[in-house]
Amino acid sequence: MTSATPFDLIVIGSGPAGQKAAIQGAKAGKQVALIEQTREVGGACVYQGTIPSKTLRESALQMVRFLQATEVFEFRMRDDVKITNLMTRLDRVVRAHGKFMKDQLTRNGIDCFHGRAGFVSDHEVRIQKTDGTATFVTAPIIVVATGSRPRVPDNIPIDHEHILDSDSILSLVYLPKSLTVLGGGVIASEYASIFALLGVHVTLVDTADRPLKFLDQELTDEFCEAFEKTGGHYRGGQKIGSVQWDGCSKVTTVLESGETLESEKVLVALGRVSNLEHLNLQATGIQPTTRGLIPVNHHCQTTVRHIYAVGDVIGPPSLASCSMEQGRRAVCHALGLNSGVAPEHIPMGIYTIPEMSSVGLSEQEATAKYGGATVGRARFHEIARGQISGMTHGLLKMIADPKGEQLLGIHIVGEGATELIHIGQMGLLHNMPIDRFIDNIFNFPTLAETYRVAALDIAKQRQH
Amino acid sequence: MVHSTITPLAQEERETLRSFIADQLGRGNLDLPLLPVVANRVLLLSSDPDADASKLSSLIQQDQALAGQIIRIANSPAYAPRTPIVSLQQAITWLGLTMLAGLAFSVSVQSGVFHTTGYEKEVRNLWRHALATGLFGKEIARRIRHNVENAFLCGLLHTIGKPAILHLLAQSPDKSAEPFSWITIESLFEEFHITAGSKLAAVWQLPDPVQETIRYYQDDQYHQAISPTKGAMITCLAHHLASVMLGNSVHDENSLLTLPVVQDLNFYPEDMTALLELRETVRASVECFLP
């Protein structure tokens, strides 16, 4: 018989989803226990995912801007700029963000436990500490937010030294001469474009004929063009046969077509798997799906009604932004609080170089739903701000109904896309007619002007 | 940590030597050995993104003894080559560029850099411990997704100050015909090897993370290390694991779990079990490099 400490709410995992769930519970006046298996709060988002990759990306962009500026301002950068310099900055940003999150939890009076959580029953959780001892907590409501980790395919011997995954890629202390990136999803495309910009010879390999196939093709075409321009190569329609380090200086990737690719390092980014292995879900009666996800309803409730699951453990969209909202809404639902109107239009941000972002219907989806679509386009290099900033790539694509009157979707590729998208998101949320973008005034010169140009493009098609 | 009873005679000897070492380390013109040319170039090559097997091969070929050692290691049972290794290029292919660069550096430093006459067996044990620390460091780094190559080099060189102290003692004016007692020397290591190692690392211009590890690898120090590669923290635990494996630790497998560094690396009992299960692999590698 164990003596468990009672709480009103237990949250397992302190990533974006778990953190927001815990804070929502605390703000509702509940006693909250937050369990995190690592010493730091924040989860993979802070330490291996979103924050590090975006910081590395920003550092790479800054470095390239400096290199470009050397010609204009006639100064010279040191030849031995190392990736460790970029990583040191990354370490500082990650530490600062981790501290901010920890302070936020403390401020809200949340009890943080360091240890691995495993269900004893559907109301009780065992917290195993690093020294082997354990404590127990119990609550009427439990939220599972344990996140995910990189998938390790059976046929690829990831050693984190020569063949890396998206966690160990951040441990590099020097830039490899060449890098083969396996996968065509968000993580693969983001790292491929960052390392290509840093001067690494990058080959991106995937089964799909183009990377990020879920995005509008005009966006990915623009991305591929920019990627190739920095020296990257995309090899689509390829299946991986084997990956082998030669024990010396290179990794050989054999494609099923028989072709071989040689590179100094390989990054394997072929999806992620949910972190369920320590949870002992059997004790709750929850049965994971065949894909290893926790099944939930639209309130993020599992089959055991007082246990909720949020974030990567429930599968797509696996965006930090959505996970946070899932955490908040799950706790609101559990506590019978009004969580507001469910978000209708969730933007998607891809931090490739250049950035891509999307909200609302795609051209194909609009055509399927309305029997047609009117598309307006604005290219960054045709906008004053784009010219000033020397932007050679960038496109805003506005989707309207067949009459060209109602805004249905926005798709952007180009620097600042993930910020720029929110104008379109607000337009969609307020059912904004296309003409509203024409009748109003934007700051000049700004990239926001692309909205007006794209709307004018649609208006022009109306007249024909 | 050295747990030994020092006799009054040894205590007197220790005090004399202690003053000498303290004086030597306090001086600006410390007479430490120069890094052998080949070792220096191997080290530079190991952190050179343009390095390749042929460059390393041609470098190692300049040192016949070193080349012989490499071929011997590549043919050892721990690396079980499918066919006998007969060429340096083949050995490099089999052992790997990074591993070989670290070992070539280590072998090169061991053979003739320091004056350690009279302590051959003890010095051999020092190198065995250093190598085991490097190999455990690699596995720890792999588990926490930190840089594996860096962890190996940090472990391999973390106690470089110990042979450096022996080298200084060889210049002691009180040097008698008999070697100093090892118990005395160990107590001097305890007191001075970090300072000696740090000075040597600076003179040899070892990579920054390695220098930091030499300074801060000990239990009460690694918190001061700031390198994101966590070389000092990784080496701290690797050092303990190597000590337990070689039977010269006050810890046993159970008490290792209570070390603060285990908690700081966020290793759960199952992580430590997995690391300890690698003992025989590490031991076999150590035996083949330093039989």
Tab-separated table of C-alpha atoms in Angstrom, chain A residues 37-39 87-88 91 114-116 128-132 159-162 165 167-168 171-175 177 245-249 264-265 278, chain B residues 46 49-53 92-98 138 142 145-150 226 228-230 257 263-271:
chain	number	residue	atom	x	y	z
A	37	GLN	CA	11.603	13.239	-16.520
A	38	THR	CA	14.441	15.585	-17.449
A	39	ARG	CA	15.991	18.013	-14.997
A	87	MET	CA	25.948	26.292	-30.805
A	88	THR	CA	27.173	28.383	-27.869
A	91	ASP	CA	22.967	26.989	-25.543
A	114	HIS	CA	11.567	15.515	-11.427
A	115	GLY	CA	11.195	11.866	-12.357
A	116	ARG	CA	9.709	9.328	-14.733
A	128	GLN	CA	10.621	7.225	-10.286
A	129	LYS	CA	13.610	9.407	-9.443
A	130	THR	CA	17.103	9.146	-10.876
A	131	ASP	CA	18.413	7.661	-7.630
A	132	GLY	CA	15.983	4.772	-7.940
A	159	ASP	CA	25.133	5.877	-33.863
A	160	HIS	CA	24.798	9.615	-33.081
A	161	GLU	CA	28.359	10.033	-34.289
A	162	HIS	CA	28.252	9.581	-38.055
A	165	ASP	CA	19.015	11.904	-35.712
A	167	ASP	CA	18.454	15.289	-31.535
A	168	SER	CA	22.118	14.423	-32.068
A	171	SER	CA	25.831	17.977	-31.042
A	172	LEU	CA	28.028	18.729	-34.061
A	173	VAL	CA	31.152	20.676	-33.169
A	174	TYR	CA	32.259	21.267	-36.740
A	175	LEU	CA	30.430	21.555	-40.019
A	177	LYS	CA	31.667	18.820	-45.740
A	245	TRP	CA	29.329	4.131	-42.078
A	246	ASP	CA	32.459	2.893	-43.807
A	247	GLY	CA	34.372	2.942	-40.532
A	248	CYS	CA	36.590	5.689	-41.791
A	249	SER	CA	35.434	8.922	-43.256
A	264	GLU	CA	30.490	12.688	-44.211
A	265	LYS	CA	27.383	12.574	-42.036
A	278	HIS	CA	7.477	4.415	-19.326
B	46	SER	CA	41.381	15.466	-36.000
B	49	PRO	CA	36.985	19.396	-41.524
B	50	ASP	CA	39.165	18.691	-44.575
B	51	ALA	CA	40.892	15.739	-42.903
B	52	ASP	CA	40.647	12.410	-44.626
B	53	ALA	CA	42.063	8.938	-44.256
B	92	ILE	CA	42.281	3.537	-40.669
B	93	THR	CA	39.305	2.253	-42.618
B	94	TRP	CA	38.737	-0.433	-40.032
B	95	LEU	CA	39.166	1.614	-36.851
B	96	GLY	CA	37.720	4.881	-38.021
B	97	LEU	CA	39.254	8.259	-38.552
B	98	THR	CA	38.224	9.919	-35.283
B	138	LYS	CA	31.799	8.175	-25.905
B	142	ARG	CA	25.832	8.871	-27.232
B	145	ARG	CA	23.034	13.028	-27.689
B	146	HIS	CA	26.157	15.084	-27.135
B	147	ASN	CA	29.249	15.088	-29.289
B	148	VAL	CA	30.811	11.626	-29.226
B	149	GLU	CA	34.182	12.548	-30.740
B	150	ASN	CA	34.706	15.389	-28.296
B	226	ILE	CA	30.421	26.298	-19.568
B	228	PRO	CA	27.798	23.217	-24.370
B	229	THR	CA	29.570	19.951	-25.213
B	230	LYS	CA	29.445	19.083	-21.476
B	257	LEU	CA	23.990	5.774	-8.592
B	263	GLN	CA	21.728	13.022	-11.199
B	264	ASP	CA	23.006	16.017	-13.159
B	265	LEU	CA	23.269	13.956	-16.328
B	266	ASN	CA	19.712	12.813	-15.570
B	267	PHE	CA	20.663	9.140	-15.686
B	268	TYR	CA	18.079	6.772	-14.265
B	269	PRO	CA	19.078	3.371	-12.850
B	270	GLU	CA	18.328	1.710	-16.190
B	271	ASP	CA	20.648	4.164	-17.975
